[in-house]
Coordinates of C-alpha atoms in Angstrom, one line a residue:
M1 CA -22.7 -17.6 129.8
P2 CA -22.2 -18.4 133.5
S3 CA -22.7 -15.7 136.1
P4 CA -19.6 -13.9 137.1
F5 CA -20.4 -14.1 140.8
K6 CA -17.6 -15.8 142.8
R7 CA -18.6 -19.3 143.7
T8 CA -17.1 -21.6 146.4
V9 CA -17.1 -25.3 145.4
W10 CA -18.7 -27.6 147.9
N11 CA -16.3 -29.8 149.9
K12 CA -16.9 -33.4 151.0
F13 CA -17.9 -32.3 154.6
E14 CA -20.6 -30.0 153.4
V15 CA -21.9 -32.7 151.1
A16 CA -21.9 -35.2 154.0
L17 CA -24.0 -32.8 156.0
L18 CA -26.4 -32.3 153.0
M19 CA -26.7 -36.1 152.8
D20 CA -27.5 -36.4 156.5
V21 CA -30.1 -33.7 156.3
Y22 CA -31.7 -35.2 153.2
Q23 CA -32.0 -38.6 155.0
M24 CA -33.7 -36.9 157.9
V25 CA -36.1 -35.2 155.5
S26 CA -36.8 -38.4 153.6
K27 CA -37.5 -40.3 156.9
G28 CA -40.0 -37.6 158.0
K29 CA -37.9 -36.5 161.0
V30 CA -37.9 -32.9 159.9
V31 CA -39.7 -30.7 157.4
R32 CA -37.7 -30.0 154.2
K33 CA -38.0 -26.3 154.4
D34 CA -36.8 -26.2 158.0
A35 CA -33.9 -28.6 157.3
V36 CA -32.8 -26.5 154.4
S37 CA -32.9 -23.3 156.5
A38 CA -31.0 -24.9 159.3
L39 CA -28.3 -26.3 157.1
S40 CA -27.9 -22.9 155.4
K41 CA -27.4 -21.3 158.8
R42 CA -24.9 -24.0 159.8
L43 CA -22.7 -23.6 156.7
R44 CA -22.8 -19.8 156.8
N45 CA -22.0 -19.9 160.5
R46 CA -18.6 -21.5 159.9
M47 CA -17.6 -18.5 157.8
I48 CA -18.9 -16.0 160.4
M49 CA -17.0 -17.8 163.1
N50 CA -13.8 -17.3 161.1
G51 CA -14.6 -13.6 160.5
I52 CA -14.9 -14.1 156.8
E53 CA -17.2 -11.7 155.0
I54 CA -19.8 -13.5 152.9
S55 CA -22.5 -12.3 150.5
D56 CA -26.2 -13.0 150.9
K57 CA -25.9 -15.7 148.2
Y58 CA -23.3 -17.8 150.0
R59 CA -24.9 -21.1 150.9
N60 CA -28.3 -19.4 151.1
E61 CA -31.6 -21.4 151.2
N62 CA -32.2 -21.3 147.5
G63 CA -28.8 -22.7 146.8
I64 CA -29.2 -25.4 149.5
Q65 CA -32.5 -26.4 147.9
L66 CA -30.9 -26.7 144.5
Q67 CA -28.0 -28.8 145.8
M68 CA -30.4 -31.1 147.7
S69 CA -32.4 -31.6 144.5
A70 CA -29.2 -32.5 142.7
L71 CA -28.4 -35.0 145.4
E72 CA -31.9 -36.4 145.3
Y73 CA -31.6 -36.9 141.6
I74 CA -28.5 -39.2 142.2
I75 CA -30.1 -41.0 145.1
T76 CA -33.4 -41.8 143.3
E77 CA -31.6 -42.5 140.0
G78 CA -33.4 -39.7 138.2
E79 CA -36.9 -40.3 139.5
K80 CA -36.8 -37.1 141.5
G81 CA -34.7 -33.9 141.8
I82 CA -32.8 -32.0 139.2
S83 CA -30.0 -33.3 137.0
S84 CA -26.7 -31.5 137.7
P85 CA -23.7 -33.8 137.2
N86 CA -21.3 -33.6 140.2
K87 CA -18.6 -36.2 140.8
L88 CA -18.3 -35.4 144.5
F89 CA -22.0 -35.8 145.1
E90 CA -21.9 -39.1 143.3
D91 CA -19.0 -40.3 145.4
I92 CA -20.7 -39.4 148.7
V93 CA -23.9 -41.2 147.7
D94 CA -21.8 -44.2 146.8
M95 CA -19.9 -44.0 150.1
Y96 CA -23.2 -43.7 152.0
A97 CA -24.5 -46.9 150.4
N98 CA -21.4 -49.0 150.2
C99 CA -18.8 -47.7 152.7
H100 CA -21.1 -46.3 155.4
D101 CA -18.4 -46.4 158.1
E102 CA -16.2 -44.1 156.0
Y103 CA -19.2 -41.8 155.4
E104 CA -19.9 -41.7 159.2
K105 CA -16.3 -40.7 159.9
I106 CA -16.5 -37.8 157.4
L107 CA -19.9 -36.8 158.9
D108 CA -18.4 -36.7 162.4
E109 CA -15.6 -34.5 161.2
A110 CA -18.2 -32.3 159.5
F111 CA -20.1 -31.9 162.8
E112 CA -17.0 -30.6 164.4
M113 CA -15.9 -28.3 161.6
Y114 CA -19.5 -26.9 161.0
P115 CA -21.1 -26.5 164.5
E116 CA -24.7 -25.3 164.4
P117 CA -25.5 -21.8 165.7
V118 CA -26.5 -21.8 169.3
E119 CA -29.9 -20.3 168.6
H120 CA -31.0 -23.0 166.2
T121 CA -30.6 -26.8 165.9
I122 CA -32.5 -29.6 164.1
Y123 CA -30.7 -32.3 166.1
G124 CA -32.4 -31.7 169.5
N125 CA -30.0 -31.3 172.3
F126 CA -27.0 -29.3 171.0
P127 CA -23.7 -31.1 171.9
F128 CA -21.3 -29.4 174.1
N129 CA -18.5 -27.8 172.1
E130 CA -16.0 -25.4 173.5
E131 CA -15.7 -23.5 170.2
V132 CA -19.5 -23.0 170.0
T133 CA -19.8 -22.2 173.7
N134 CA -17.3 -19.4 173.3
L135 CA -18.8 -18.4 169.9
H136 CA -19.1 -14.7 170.8
E137 CA -15.4 -14.7 171.8
A138 CA -14.5 -16.5 168.6
Q139 CA -16.4 -14.0 166.5
M140 CA -14.5 -11.2 168.1
I141 CA -11.1 -12.8 167.6
A142 CA -11.7 -14.2 164.1
P143 CA -11.4 -10.8 162.2
K144 CA -7.9 -10.4 163.7
R145 CA -7.1 -14.0 162.7
L146 CA -8.4 -13.4 159.2
S147 CA -6.3 -10.2 158.9
I148 CA -3.2 -12.2 159.8
F149 CA -4.2 -14.8 157.2
K150 CA -4.4 -12.2 154.6
K151 CA -1.2 -10.5 155.6
I152 CA 0.7 -13.8 155.4
L153 CA -0.8 -14.5 152.0
S154 CA 0.0 -11.0 150.8
D155 CA 3.5 -10.7 152.2
K156 CA 4.9 -14.3 151.9
F157 CA 2.9 -15.6 148.9
S158 CA 3.1 -12.6 146.5
K159 CA 3.1 -14.9 143.6
G160 CA 0.2 -16.9 144.9
L161 CA -0.3 -19.8 147.3
R162 CA -0.9 -23.2 145.6
I163 CA -4.1 -24.1 147.2
K164 CA -3.7 -27.9 146.7
S165 CA 0.0 -28.0 147.6
P166 CA 0.7 -29.6 151.0
I167 CA 4.1 -27.8 150.8
D168 CA 2.5 -24.4 150.5
L169 CA -0.1 -25.1 153.2
N170 CA 2.4 -26.4 155.7
R171 CA 4.6 -23.4 155.0
F172 CA 1.6 -21.2 155.7
K173 CA 1.1 -22.9 159.0
E174 CA 4.7 -22.4 160.0
L175 CA 4.5 -18.7 159.1
Y176 CA 1.3 -18.4 161.1
I177 CA 3.0 -19.9 164.2
K178 CA 6.0 -17.6 163.6
V179 CA 3.7 -14.5 163.4
T180 CA 1.3 -15.3 166.2
G181 CA 3.2 -17.6 168.5
G182 CA 0.2 -19.9 168.5
P183 CA -0.7 -23.0 166.6
C184 CA -2.7 -23.2 163.4
D185 CA -4.9 -26.1 164.5
M186 CA -6.5 -26.9 161.1
S187 CA -6.1 -29.8 158.7
N188 CA -4.8 -28.9 155.3
E189 CA -8.2 -29.4 153.8
E190 CA -9.8 -27.2 156.4
L191 CA -7.1 -24.6 156.0
S192 CA -7.5 -24.7 152.2
S193 CA -11.3 -24.1 152.6
V194 CA -10.8 -21.1 154.9
L195 CA -8.0 -19.6 152.8
K196 CA -10.3 -19.6 149.8
E197 CA -12.5 -17.1 151.6
C198 CA -9.5 -14.8 152.0
G199 CA -9.0 -14.2 148.4
V200 CA -9.5 -15.3 144.8
E201 CA -8.2 -18.4 143.0
S202 CA -6.6 -18.4 139.6
D203 CA -4.8 -21.2 137.9
G204 CA -4.7 -23.2 141.2
K205 CA -3.2 -20.3 143.1
L206 CA -4.8 -18.1 145.8
Y207 CA -4.3 -14.3 146.0
V208 CA -5.6 -11.7 148.5
V209 CA -8.0 -9.5 146.5
D210 CA -7.8 -6.3 148.3
R211 CA -4.0 -6.4 148.2
M212 CA -3.6 -7.3 144.5
M213 CA -3.4 -3.6 143.4
P214 CA -3.5 -0.2 145.1
T215 CA -6.9 1.5 145.5
E216 CA -5.9 4.3 143.2
L217 CA -5.1 1.8 140.4
K218 CA -8.2 -0.2 141.1
D219 CA -10.4 3.0 140.7
E220 CA -8.6 4.0 137.5
L221 CA -9.1 0.5 136.1
K222 CA -12.7 0.5 137.0
D223 CA -13.3 3.9 135.5
Y224 CA -11.6 2.8 132.3
I225 CA -13.7 -0.4 132.0
D226 CA -16.9 1.5 132.8
T227 CA -16.2 4.0 130.0
C228 CA -15.5 1.2 127.6
L229 CA -18.6 -0.8 128.5
S230 CA -20.8 2.3 128.1
S231 CA -19.2 3.4 124.8
G232 CA -21.6 1.4 122.7
K233 CA -19.4 -1.7 122.2
G234 CA -20.5 -3.3 125.5
Y235 CA -17.4 -5.4 125.9
V236 CA -13.8 -5.2 127.1
F237 CA -11.0 -7.7 126.3
Y238 CA -8.8 -8.7 129.2
E239 CA -5.7 -8.7 126.9
C240 CA -6.4 -5.1 125.9
L241 CA -6.9 -4.1 129.5
F242 CA -3.7 -5.8 130.6
H243 CA -1.8 -4.1 127.7
H244 CA -3.3 -0.7 128.5
F245 CA -2.3 -0.8 132.2
N246 CA 0.8 -2.9 131.7
D247 CA 3.3 -0.4 133.2
Q248 CA 1.1 0.1 136.3
L249 CA 0.5 -3.6 136.8
L250 CA 4.2 -4.4 136.9
D251 CA 4.3 -3.4 140.6
T252 CA 1.2 -5.5 141.4
Q253 CA 0.5 -9.2 141.8
I254 CA -1.4 -9.3 138.6
A255 CA 1.1 -10.8 136.2
N256 CA -1.2 -12.1 133.3
N257 CA -4.5 -11.9 131.6
N258 CA -6.0 -14.9 133.6
L259 CA -5.2 -13.3 136.9
L260 CA -6.6 -10.0 135.8
C261 CA -9.8 -11.7 134.7
T262 CA -10.1 -13.4 138.1
Y263 CA -9.6 -10.1 139.8
L264 CA -12.3 -8.4 137.6
K265 CA -14.8 -11.2 138.5
F266 CA -14.4 -10.3 142.1
L267 CA -14.5 -6.6 141.5
Y268 CA -17.7 -6.7 139.4
E269 CA -19.4 -9.7 141.0
D270 CA -22.7 -10.3 139.1
K271 CA -22.8 -6.9 137.4
V272 CA -21.4 -8.1 134.1
Y273 CA -20.9 -11.3 132.2
F274 CA -17.5 -12.9 131.7
G275 CA -16.4 -14.9 128.7
P276 CA -13.1 -16.7 128.0
N277 CA -11.6 -13.6 126.4
Y278 CA -13.7 -10.6 127.3
M279 CA -16.2 -9.2 129.8
A280 CA -19.5 -7.8 128.5
L281 CA -22.6 -6.0 129.7
Y282 CA -24.9 -8.6 128.3
N283 CA -24.7 -12.4 128.0
N284 CA -25.5 -12.3 124.3
V285 CA -22.6 -10.1 123.2
V286 CA -20.5 -11.8 120.5
V287 CA -17.3 -10.1 119.3
D288 CA -16.2 -10.9 115.7
V289 CA -12.8 -9.3 115.3
D290 CA -12.7 -10.0 111.6
K291 CA -16.0 -8.1 111.0
E292 CA -14.8 -5.3 113.3
V293 CA -11.6 -4.8 111.3
I294 CA -13.3 -5.2 107.9
A295 CA -16.0 -2.6 108.9
F296 CA -13.4 -0.2 110.1
M297 CA -11.4 -0.5 106.9
H298 CA -14.5 0.1 104.8
N299 CA -15.3 3.2 106.8
Q300 CA -11.8 4.6 106.3
W301 CA -12.1 4.3 102.5
Q302 CA -8.3 4.8 102.1
L303 CA -5.0 2.8 102.2
M304 CA -4.3 1.9 105.8
D305 CA -1.1 0.9 107.5
E306 CA -1.3 -2.3 109.6
D307 CA 0.3 -0.7 112.7
K308 CA -2.1 2.3 112.4
V309 CA -5.1 0.0 112.4
V310 CA -3.8 -1.9 115.4
E311 CA -3.3 1.4 117.2
T312 CA -6.7 2.8 116.4
L313 CA -8.5 -0.5 117.3
S314 CA -6.6 -0.8 120.6
Y315 CA -9.8 -2.1 122.3
L316 CA -9.3 -5.3 120.3
P317 CA -6.5 -7.9 120.9
E318 CA -3.4 -6.9 118.8
N319 CA -2.8 -10.4 117.3
A320 CA -6.4 -10.8 116.4
V321 CA -6.5 -7.5 114.6
R322 CA -3.3 -8.3 112.7
N323 CA -4.7 -11.7 111.7
A324 CA -7.9 -10.1 110.5
F325 CA -6.0 -7.4 108.6
N326 CA -3.8 -9.9 106.8
H327 CA -6.0 -13.0 106.4
N328 CA -9.1 -11.5 104.8
Q329 CA -7.3 -11.1 101.5
N330 CA -10.4 -11.3 99.4
V331 CA -11.8 -8.2 101.1
L332 CA -8.8 -6.3 102.4
I333 CA -6.4 -5.9 99.4
S334 CA -2.7 -5.7 99.8
A335 CA -1.0 -2.5 98.4
G336 CA 2.5 -3.4 99.6
A337 CA 4.6 -1.9 102.4
G338 CA 2.2 -3.2 105.0
K339 CA -0.8 -1.3 103.7
R340 CA -4.3 -2.5 102.6
F341 CA -7.6 -1.1 101.4
H342 CA -11.1 -2.4 101.2
I343 CA -12.1 -4.0 97.9
D344 CA -15.1 -1.7 97.6
M345 CA -12.7 1.2 97.3
F346 CA -11.4 -0.2 94.0
D347 CA -13.3 1.8 91.2
I348 CA -13.8 -0.3 88.1
S349 CA -16.9 -0.8 85.8
T350 CA -18.3 -4.1 84.6
E351 CA -17.3 -3.2 81.0
E352 CA -13.7 -2.4 82.0
L353 CA -13.4 -5.6 84.0
S354 CA -14.7 -7.6 81.0
R355 CA -12.1 -6.1 78.6
I356 CA -9.3 -6.9 81.0
S357 CA -10.6 -10.5 81.4
T358 CA -10.7 -10.9 77.6
A359 CA -7.2 -9.6 77.3
I360 CA -5.8 -12.1 79.9
D361 CA -7.6 -14.9 78.1
T362 CA -6.1 -14.0 74.8
Y363 CA -2.6 -13.7 76.2
I364 CA -2.9 -17.1 77.9
N365 CA -4.0 -18.7 74.7
E366 CA -0.7 -17.7 73.1
Y367 CA 1.8 -18.0 76.0
Q368 CA 0.1 -20.3 78.6
F369 CA 0.3 -17.6 81.3
M370 CA 0.3 -13.9 81.7
G371 CA 2.8 -12.1 84.0
S372 CA 1.7 -9.2 86.3
D373 CA 3.9 -6.8 84.3
E374 CA 2.1 -7.6 81.1
L375 CA -1.3 -7.2 82.9
I376 CA -0.4 -3.8 84.2
K377 CA 1.0 -2.7 80.9
Y378 CA -2.2 -3.7 79.2
V379 CA -4.3 -1.8 81.7
Q380 CA -2.2 1.3 81.3
Q381 CA -2.3 1.2 77.5
S382 CA -5.8 -0.1 76.8
V383 CA -7.9 0.6 79.9
P384 CA -6.2 3.8 81.3
E385 CA -9.4 4.9 83.1
V386 CA -8.8 2.1 85.7
I387 CA -5.5 3.7 86.6
N388 CA -6.9 7.2 86.5
N389 CA -9.9 6.3 88.8
N390 CA -7.6 4.6 91.3
Q391 CA -4.7 7.0 91.6
D392 CA -4.2 6.3 95.3
I393 CA -3.7 2.6 94.7
P394 CA -0.3 1.4 93.6
E395 CA 0.2 -1.1 90.8
L396 CA 0.4 -4.0 93.2
G397 CA -2.9 -3.1 94.8
I398 CA -4.6 -2.9 91.3
R399 CA -3.3 -6.3 90.4
K400 CA -4.4 -7.8 93.7
A401 CA -7.8 -6.2 93.3
L402 CA -8.2 -7.6 89.8
A403 CA -7.1 -11.1 91.2
V404 CA -10.0 -11.0 93.6
L405 CA -12.6 -9.8 91.1
L406 CA -11.5 -12.4 88.5
I407 CA -10.9 -15.3 90.9
D408 CA -13.7 -17.3 89.2
K409 CA -11.9 -17.3 85.8
F410 CA -8.2 -17.2 86.5
D411 CA -5.6 -18.4 89.0
F412 CA -3.3 -15.7 90.3
N413 CA -0.1 -17.4 91.7
K414 CA 2.0 -14.4 92.9
A415 CA 2.8 -12.7 89.5
V416 CA 1.7 -15.7 87.4
I417 CA -1.8 -15.6 85.9
S418 CA -3.2 -18.8 84.4
R419 CA -6.5 -20.4 83.7
K420 CA -8.7 -21.5 86.6
G421 CA -7.5 -24.9 87.8
E422 CA -4.2 -24.6 85.9
S423 CA -2.1 -22.7 88.4
L424 CA 1.6 -22.3 87.4
S425 CA 4.5 -22.0 89.8
A426 CA 7.3 -19.5 89.0
G427 CA 9.4 -22.3 87.6
E428 CA 6.6 -23.6 85.4
A429 CA 6.0 -20.0 84.1
M430 CA 9.7 -19.7 83.2
L431 CA 9.5 -22.9 81.2
A432 CA 6.3 -21.8 79.5
F433 CA 8.1 -18.6 78.5
A434 CA 11.0 -20.5 77.0
K435 CA 8.7 -22.9 75.2
C436 CA 6.7 -20.1 73.6
H437 CA 9.6 -18.0 72.4
E438 CA 11.9 -18.8 69.4
Q439 CA 14.5 -16.5 70.8
Y440 CA 14.9 -14.2 73.7
M441 CA 17.5 -12.4 75.8
L442 CA 18.9 -13.0 79.3
E443 CA 17.5 -9.6 80.4
E444 CA 14.0 -10.7 79.5
V445 CA 14.1 -13.8 81.7
K446 CA 15.8 -11.8 84.4
H447 CA 12.9 -9.4 84.4
L448 CA 10.4 -12.2 84.2
A449 CA 12.0 -13.9 87.2
Q450 CA 12.0 -10.7 89.2
S451 CA 8.3 -10.2 88.5
L452 CA 7.6 -13.8 89.5
G453 CA 9.4 -13.3 92.8
T454 CA 12.3 -15.6 92.0
T455 CA 16.0 -15.5 90.9
V456 CA 16.9 -16.3 87.3
N457 CA 20.0 -18.4 88.4
Y458 CA 17.7 -21.1 89.8
H459 CA 16.1 -21.6 86.3
L460 CA 18.9 -21.2 83.8
E461 CA 19.4 -25.0 83.6
S462 CA 15.7 -25.8 83.4
L463 CA 15.3 -23.3 80.5
L464 CA 17.5 -25.6 78.5
K465 CA 14.6 -28.0 78.1
Y466 CA 13.3 -25.8 75.3
S467 CA 16.1 -23.3 74.7
I468 CA 19.9 -23.2 74.0
R469 CA 22.0 -20.4 75.5
I470 CA 24.3 -19.5 72.6
N471 CA 26.2 -16.7 74.3
E472 CA 26.2 -14.4 77.3
T473 CA 23.0 -12.5 76.3
D474 CA 21.0 -14.7 73.9
F475 CA 18.8 -17.9 73.9
V476 CA 17.3 -19.6 70.9
A477 CA 14.8 -22.4 70.5
K478 CA 16.5 -25.9 70.6
H479 CA 15.5 -26.8 67.0
K480 CA 17.6 -23.9 65.7
V481 CA 20.8 -25.4 66.7
K482 CA 22.2 -28.4 64.7
W483 CA 24.6 -30.6 66.6
D484 CA 27.0 -33.2 65.2
V485 CA 27.2 -35.0 68.5
D486 CA 29.6 -37.7 67.6
A487 CA 32.1 -35.2 66.0
I488 CA 31.8 -32.8 69.0
D489 CA 32.3 -35.6 71.5
K490 CA 35.3 -36.9 69.6
I491 CA 37.0 -33.6 69.9
L492 CA 36.2 -33.3 73.5
L493 CA 37.5 -36.8 74.2
E494 CA 40.9 -35.9 72.7
Y495 CA 41.0 -32.7 74.8
I496 CA 39.9 -34.4 78.0
V497 CA 42.4 -37.3 77.6
R498 CA 45.3 -34.7 77.3
T499 CA 44.1 -33.0 80.5
K500 CA 43.9 -36.2 82.5
C501 CA 40.2 -37.0 82.2
F502 CA 38.6 -33.9 83.4
C503 CA 39.2 -30.1 83.3
P504 CA 37.4 -26.8 83.9
I505 CA 35.1 -25.8 81.1
R506 CA 37.0 -22.5 80.6
D507 CA 40.2 -24.5 79.7
I508 CA 38.5 -25.8 76.5
T509 CA 39.3 -23.1 73.9
C510 CA 39.8 -25.1 70.6
F511 CA 36.5 -23.9 69.2
S512 CA 37.9 -23.6 65.6
A513 CA 38.1 -27.4 65.5
F514 CA 34.4 -27.9 66.4
P515 CA 31.9 -28.6 63.6
E516 CA 29.4 -25.9 62.5
C517 CA 26.1 -25.7 64.4
N518 CA 24.4 -22.6 63.0
Y519 CA 25.9 -20.4 65.7
P520 CA 29.4 -19.4 66.6
W521 CA 31.0 -21.6 69.3
T522 CA 31.3 -20.0 72.8
H523 CA 31.7 -21.3 76.3
R524 CA 27.9 -20.7 76.7
L525 CA 27.1 -22.8 73.7
L526 CA 29.4 -25.5 74.9
E527 CA 27.8 -25.4 78.4
S528 CA 24.3 -25.9 76.8
Y529 CA 25.7 -28.8 74.7
L530 CA 27.2 -30.6 77.7
L531 CA 23.9 -30.2 79.7
T532 CA 21.6 -31.3 76.9
E533 CA 23.2 -33.3 74.0
S534 CA 26.5 -34.9 74.7
K535 CA 26.5 -38.7 74.9
M536 CA 30.0 -39.0 76.6
F537 CA 30.5 -35.9 78.7
K538 CA 28.9 -34.1 81.6
L539 CA 29.3 -30.6 83.1
Y540 CA 29.7 -30.7 86.9
F541 CA 29.0 -27.4 88.7
N542 CA 28.4 -26.0 92.1
G543 CA 24.6 -25.4 92.9
S544 CA 23.2 -23.5 89.9
L545 CA 24.6 -22.2 86.6
G546 CA 26.4 -18.9 86.7
Q547 CA 24.4 -15.9 85.3
S548 CA 27.5 -13.9 84.2
K549 CA 30.3 -16.5 84.4
V550 CA 30.6 -19.9 82.7
C551 CA 31.9 -22.3 85.5
G552 CA 32.1 -26.0 86.1
I553 CA 34.2 -29.1 85.4
V554 CA 33.9 -31.2 82.2
S555 CA 34.3 -34.9 82.7
L556 CA 33.2 -38.3 81.4
K557 CA 29.6 -39.4 82.2
K558 CA 30.8 -43.0 82.7
G559 CA 34.1 -44.7 83.6
L560 CA 35.4 -42.0 86.0
D561 CA 34.1 -42.9 89.4
I562 CA 34.9 -39.8 91.4
S563 CA 32.7 -37.1 92.7
Y564 CA 32.7 -33.3 92.0
M565 CA 34.3 -32.7 95.4
E566 CA 37.1 -35.2 94.6
M567 CA 37.7 -33.4 91.3
I568 CA 37.9 -30.1 93.2
A569 CA 40.4 -31.7 95.6
I570 CA 42.6 -33.0 92.7
I571 CA 42.6 -29.5 91.1
L572 CA 43.6 -27.9 94.4
S573 CA 46.3 -30.5 94.9
R574 CA 47.8 -29.6 91.5
N575 CA 48.1 -26.0 92.5
D576 CA 50.6 -25.0 95.2
V577 CA 49.9 -21.2 95.5
W578 CA 47.2 -21.5 98.2
T579 CA 47.8 -22.0 102.0
N580 CA 44.4 -21.5 103.5
K581 CA 40.6 -21.7 102.9
T582 CA 40.3 -18.2 101.4
E583 CA 43.2 -18.7 99.0
A584 CA 41.8 -22.1 98.0
L585 CA 38.5 -20.5 97.1
D586 CA 40.3 -17.9 95.1
V587 CA 42.1 -20.6 93.1
L588 CA 38.8 -22.4 92.4
V589 CA 37.2 -19.1 91.1
S590 CA 40.2 -18.3 89.0
E591 CA 40.3 -21.8 87.5
G592 CA 36.6 -21.5 86.6
C593 CA 35.4 -24.4 88.9
I594 CA 33.0 -22.2 90.9
A595 CA 31.4 -18.9 90.2
N596 CA 32.0 -17.2 93.5
R597 CA 33.9 -17.8 96.8
K598 CA 31.3 -20.2 98.2
Y599 CA 31.5 -23.9 98.3
A600 CA 29.8 -26.0 101.0
E601 CA 32.4 -28.9 100.9
I602 CA 35.5 -26.7 100.8
E603 CA 36.9 -28.0 104.1
T604 CA 36.6 -31.6 103.0
A605 CA 38.1 -30.8 99.6
I606 CA 41.1 -29.0 101.3
S607 CA 41.7 -32.0 103.6
E608 CA 41.7 -34.4 100.6
A609 CA 43.9 -32.0 98.5
L610 CA 46.5 -31.9 101.3
K611 CA 46.6 -35.7 101.5
L612 CA 47.1 -35.9 97.8
R613 CA 49.8 -33.2 97.9
Q614 CA 51.6 -34.9 100.9
N615 CA 51.6 -38.2 99.1
N616 CA 52.7 -36.6 95.9
N617 CA 50.0 -38.7 94.2
K618 CA 48.9 -37.2 90.9
K619 CA 46.6 -40.1 89.9
I620 CA 42.9 -39.6 89.3

């Protein structure tokens, strides 16, 4: 992990000076040690002249020595020096070799921008320079100038100065002239370099450090961090800090986690290590939020609410805690209502688990799947000790725990339990139920659908693959009903012709004329016939079959080239008691075309019905 100490990136003028000094060393004009020492003083002197406070590490001799070795590695093509890839260094070396005039121009500017201290020079006679001649005066004036710089940054760039923006830099110069009455005689690049020493940079913006928050808040923040670091964890997340001090930070320049991190790096310098998401006492600290949350849940040994876990583990990022709480489902078992428990809390013996496994296997052999209700019912009746030993865990938690413990043998898809590798959806489970039962009641499939997390209406039509609904409450296996299809269709044809080729299913009431089929004729039985057996006719309906009402329109399968919507429009056009959308829907419900007052194409149907009514056209 990199050191947290605030670094200032080398600019092209500094690299040009480094190149010049290296060439002098390589030509034997100066001893390397002396050259390094002189360049260090020269670069540090620039900051001193501007009254900028610098640390002992800023451009010190060790740093210059390392940078010279990096430059030497590039110049000698790896024969000497230390490899440290740096695009700017490579560009300057290339410029020195191939565009020397351009290099000399940059070097001349560097001599002016970075004058040597009067007391030391490696270039022999020190050139006259008014700025250097009046160095003492400049050093006295510079702190005041620096203070002005900081005040302008703080007052006029409260949201940060874009350090690479010519617009922001030129605006800064204008503000400086307005404040001081004197010019800001620096190039944008030079000004940018000096401004960087006035504050900290975050996301391309510069901020004045000592004005980013009040001293009282800084001290409080530091005390809190120090307490956290010494608590045994040895780390602090920026997000958690920002959240903890959110109200107090509203009145400061620190508007996000990144900026807080930048400020902390300045505040703590090289005392701690900084990672992408947290600061730590040691560079080998690794925070695994999943492990932290799982260990916490294990230690609690009880059902825990998600929000309570987040509140207790406030030193960890909230989203990370919630993810760990909800995504480790093989360890942290859901008990419903946002609560979970550690799997180790579930008390069950190997013998009890084996008995449950055998029961599931037997049930699947007969019915293809086992529902969660059947599982819990079996446990309550045959292995009650599991319930007794886990009284704090609700039924959902018991089922979820069993799903984890038996994952190698069975697939648990919501409330459907099937063999491993044969996972069934809710719809497939409903079909399996119908296939395996000679007769059953609507209430049974409603209860099954509820336990599977679905609605029975969505499956009533698909159940007819194996079953026939003979009335409002009962279903029987298909082979129990004997249809005389030709005879039934003949009767329906006569009825449909009399009613102009289609009609609501409820209008068909001549059941005494229908042939025997083992069960009394009802609208439900007719509904099943139309959906499964009829050669000539089809039942058109809106969305899904009604659970408590038989609805739909009976029409020919072939020969009548109109849509369900057009049938609806024709039926509306034949009825003149409606005048608006609500009344039109009421008519369709009363006629038995739709089950409730919802129809997606009602506006289109009304428009078509009005056209038919206006034209007095009763044709189909």
